[in-house]
Short mmCIF file of C-alpha atoms in Angstrom, two decimals:
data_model
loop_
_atom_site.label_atom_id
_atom_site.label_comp_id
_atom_site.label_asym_id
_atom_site.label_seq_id
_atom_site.Cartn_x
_atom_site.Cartn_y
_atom_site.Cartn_z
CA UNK L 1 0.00 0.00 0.00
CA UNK L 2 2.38 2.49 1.10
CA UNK L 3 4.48 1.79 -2.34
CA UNK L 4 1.34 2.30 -4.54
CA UNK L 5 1.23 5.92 -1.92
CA UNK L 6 4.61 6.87 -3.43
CA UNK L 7 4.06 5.84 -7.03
CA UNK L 8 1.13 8.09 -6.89
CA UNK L 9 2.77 11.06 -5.11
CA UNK L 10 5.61 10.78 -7.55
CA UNK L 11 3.61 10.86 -10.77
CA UNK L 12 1.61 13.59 -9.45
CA UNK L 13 4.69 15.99 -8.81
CA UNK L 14 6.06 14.89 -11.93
CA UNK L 15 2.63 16.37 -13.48
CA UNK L 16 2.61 19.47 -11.42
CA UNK L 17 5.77 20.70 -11.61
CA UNK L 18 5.89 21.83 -14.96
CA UNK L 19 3.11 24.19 -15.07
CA UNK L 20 4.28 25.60 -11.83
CA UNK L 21 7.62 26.10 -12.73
CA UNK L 22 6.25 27.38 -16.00
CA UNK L 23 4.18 29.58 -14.08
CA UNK L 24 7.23 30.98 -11.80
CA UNK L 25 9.59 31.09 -14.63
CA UNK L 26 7.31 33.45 -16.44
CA UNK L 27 6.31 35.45 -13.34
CA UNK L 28 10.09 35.54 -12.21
CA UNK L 29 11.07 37.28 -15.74
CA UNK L 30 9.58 40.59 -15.13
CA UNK L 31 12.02 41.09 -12.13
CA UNK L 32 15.07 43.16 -13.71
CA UNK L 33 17.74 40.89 -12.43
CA UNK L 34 15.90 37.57 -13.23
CA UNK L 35 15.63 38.76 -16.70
CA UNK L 36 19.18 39.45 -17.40
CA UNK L 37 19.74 35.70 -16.53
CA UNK L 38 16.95 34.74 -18.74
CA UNK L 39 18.56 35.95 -21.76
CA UNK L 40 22.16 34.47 -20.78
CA UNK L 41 20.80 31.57 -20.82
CA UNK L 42 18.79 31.59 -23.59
CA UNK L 43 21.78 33.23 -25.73
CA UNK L 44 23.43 30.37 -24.18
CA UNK L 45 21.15 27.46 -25.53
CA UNK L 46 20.89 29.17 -28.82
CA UNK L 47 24.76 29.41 -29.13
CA UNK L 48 25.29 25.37 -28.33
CA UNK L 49 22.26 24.43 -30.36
CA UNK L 50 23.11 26.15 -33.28
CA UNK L 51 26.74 24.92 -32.88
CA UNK L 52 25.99 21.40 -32.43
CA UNK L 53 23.77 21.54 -35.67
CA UNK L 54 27.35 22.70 -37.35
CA UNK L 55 26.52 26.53 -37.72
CA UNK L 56 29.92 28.25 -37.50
CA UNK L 57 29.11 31.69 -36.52
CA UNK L 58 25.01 31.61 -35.12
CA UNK L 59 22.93 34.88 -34.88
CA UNK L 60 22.16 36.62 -31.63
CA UNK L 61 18.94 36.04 -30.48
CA UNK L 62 16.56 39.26 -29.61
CA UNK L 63 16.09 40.17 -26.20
CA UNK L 64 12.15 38.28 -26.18
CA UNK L 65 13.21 35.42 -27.80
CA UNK L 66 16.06 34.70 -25.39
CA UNK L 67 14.05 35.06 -22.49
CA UNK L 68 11.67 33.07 -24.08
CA UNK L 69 14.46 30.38 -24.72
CA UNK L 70 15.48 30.77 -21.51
CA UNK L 71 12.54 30.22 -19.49
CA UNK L 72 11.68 26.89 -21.90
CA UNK L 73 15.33 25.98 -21.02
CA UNK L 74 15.07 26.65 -17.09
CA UNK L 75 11.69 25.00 -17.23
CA UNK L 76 12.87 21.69 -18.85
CA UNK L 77 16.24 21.38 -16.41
CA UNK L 78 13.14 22.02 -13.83
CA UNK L 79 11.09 19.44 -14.60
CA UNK L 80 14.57 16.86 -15.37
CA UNK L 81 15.81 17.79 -11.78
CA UNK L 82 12.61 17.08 -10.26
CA UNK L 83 12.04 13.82 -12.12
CA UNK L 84 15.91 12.88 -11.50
CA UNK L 85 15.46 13.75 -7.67
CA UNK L 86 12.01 11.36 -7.71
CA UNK L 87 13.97 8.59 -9.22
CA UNK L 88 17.25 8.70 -7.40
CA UNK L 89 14.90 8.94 -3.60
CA UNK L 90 13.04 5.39 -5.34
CA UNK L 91 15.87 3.94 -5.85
CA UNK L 92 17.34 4.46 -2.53
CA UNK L 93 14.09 3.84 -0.70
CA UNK L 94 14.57 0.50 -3.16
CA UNK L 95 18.07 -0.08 -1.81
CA UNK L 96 17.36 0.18 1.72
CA UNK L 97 14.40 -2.26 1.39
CA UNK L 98 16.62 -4.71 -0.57
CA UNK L 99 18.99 -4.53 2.20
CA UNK L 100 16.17 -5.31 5.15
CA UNK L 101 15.48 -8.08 2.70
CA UNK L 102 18.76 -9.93 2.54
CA UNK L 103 19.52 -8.82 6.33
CA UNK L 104 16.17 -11.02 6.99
CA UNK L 105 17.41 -14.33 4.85
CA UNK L 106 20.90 -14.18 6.15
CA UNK L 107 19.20 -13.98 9.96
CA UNK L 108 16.94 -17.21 8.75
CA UNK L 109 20.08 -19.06 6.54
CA UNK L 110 21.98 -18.48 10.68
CA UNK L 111 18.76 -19.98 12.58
CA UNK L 112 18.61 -23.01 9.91
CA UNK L 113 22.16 -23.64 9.90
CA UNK L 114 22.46 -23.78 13.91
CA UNK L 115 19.17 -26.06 13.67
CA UNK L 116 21.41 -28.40 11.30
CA UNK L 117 24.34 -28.62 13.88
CA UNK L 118 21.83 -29.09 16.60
CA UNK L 119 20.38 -31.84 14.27
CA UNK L 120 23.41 -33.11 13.55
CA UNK L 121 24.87 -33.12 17.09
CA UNK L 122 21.99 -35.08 18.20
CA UNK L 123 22.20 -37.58 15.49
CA UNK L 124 25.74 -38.63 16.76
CA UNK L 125 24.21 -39.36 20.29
CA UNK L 126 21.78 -42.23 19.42
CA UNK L 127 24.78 -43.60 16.85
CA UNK L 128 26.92 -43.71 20.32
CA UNK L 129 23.88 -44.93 22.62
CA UNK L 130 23.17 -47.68 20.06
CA UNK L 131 27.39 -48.21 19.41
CA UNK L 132 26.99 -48.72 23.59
CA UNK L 133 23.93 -50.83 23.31
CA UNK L 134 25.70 -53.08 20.74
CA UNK L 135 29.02 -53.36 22.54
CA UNK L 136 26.70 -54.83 26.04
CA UNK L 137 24.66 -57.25 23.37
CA UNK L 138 28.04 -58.62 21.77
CA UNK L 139 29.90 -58.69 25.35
CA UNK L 140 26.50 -60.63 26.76
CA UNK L 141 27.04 -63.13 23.66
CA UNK L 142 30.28 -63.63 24.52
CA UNK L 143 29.61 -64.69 27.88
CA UNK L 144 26.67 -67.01 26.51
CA UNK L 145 29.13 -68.61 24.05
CA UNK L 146 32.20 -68.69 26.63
CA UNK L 147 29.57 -70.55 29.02
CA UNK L 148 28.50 -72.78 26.29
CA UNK L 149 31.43 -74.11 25.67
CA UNK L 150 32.21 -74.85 29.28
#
């Protein structure tokens, strides 16, 4: 139950938080110094994009289009951060459940194995009663063929 719980809490902030951080992105662009970093980064994007499709020397963007760029941009590392963050808190919440899990068989392989040797332990006892048992029946034939022979 409480891993269906997460599953669902996970895919809903994975649905949320890109029309929220859409929705401070955009808001957060009309502050003067939030702008400026807007259109670094979009000028930024633009540069490597355009470079990585082999243009030499690519065009500035204008000041609307980089912010523009920019808040896309900031948006989608957003919403990869969030989903990376989800992932990497399953995996460990994963990890630590694995290792309850194999901290519980090696317990139970212990208990079994120092059930064996108890097992076993007890198994040599009746071999030695009965090797004692034997011994008195062969000794007490002895003495009935020593007395026969008399």
């Amino acid at each position: 139950m409480a891993i269906l719980m997460f599953k669902f809490v996970a895919l809903a902030i994975r649905q949320i938080t890109k029309p929220v951080s859409r929705l401070m992105f955009t808001h957060a662009a009309n502050h003067p110094h939030i702008r400026g970093m807007y259109v670094i980064v979009g000028q930024r994007y633009h540069f490597w994009m355009a470079r990585l499709q082999g243009q030499a020397k690519p065009l500035s963007l204008s000041e609307q289009t980089a912010i523009q760029v920019g808040t896309e941009t900031l948006v989608e590392v957003t919403v990869f951060l969030v989903a990376a963050a989800i992932i990497g808190f399953d995996s460990r919440r994963s990890s630590i459940k694995e290792k309850h899990k194999q901290a519980q068989l090696e317990s139970r392989l212990q208990g079994l194995e120092e059930a064996l040797e108890r097992c076993e332990e007890q198994m040599q006892k009746p071999s030695s009663v009965v090797e004692t048992r034997l011994a008195a029946l062969q000794l007490q034939l002895d003495r009935m063929g020593a007395t026969k022979t008399k």
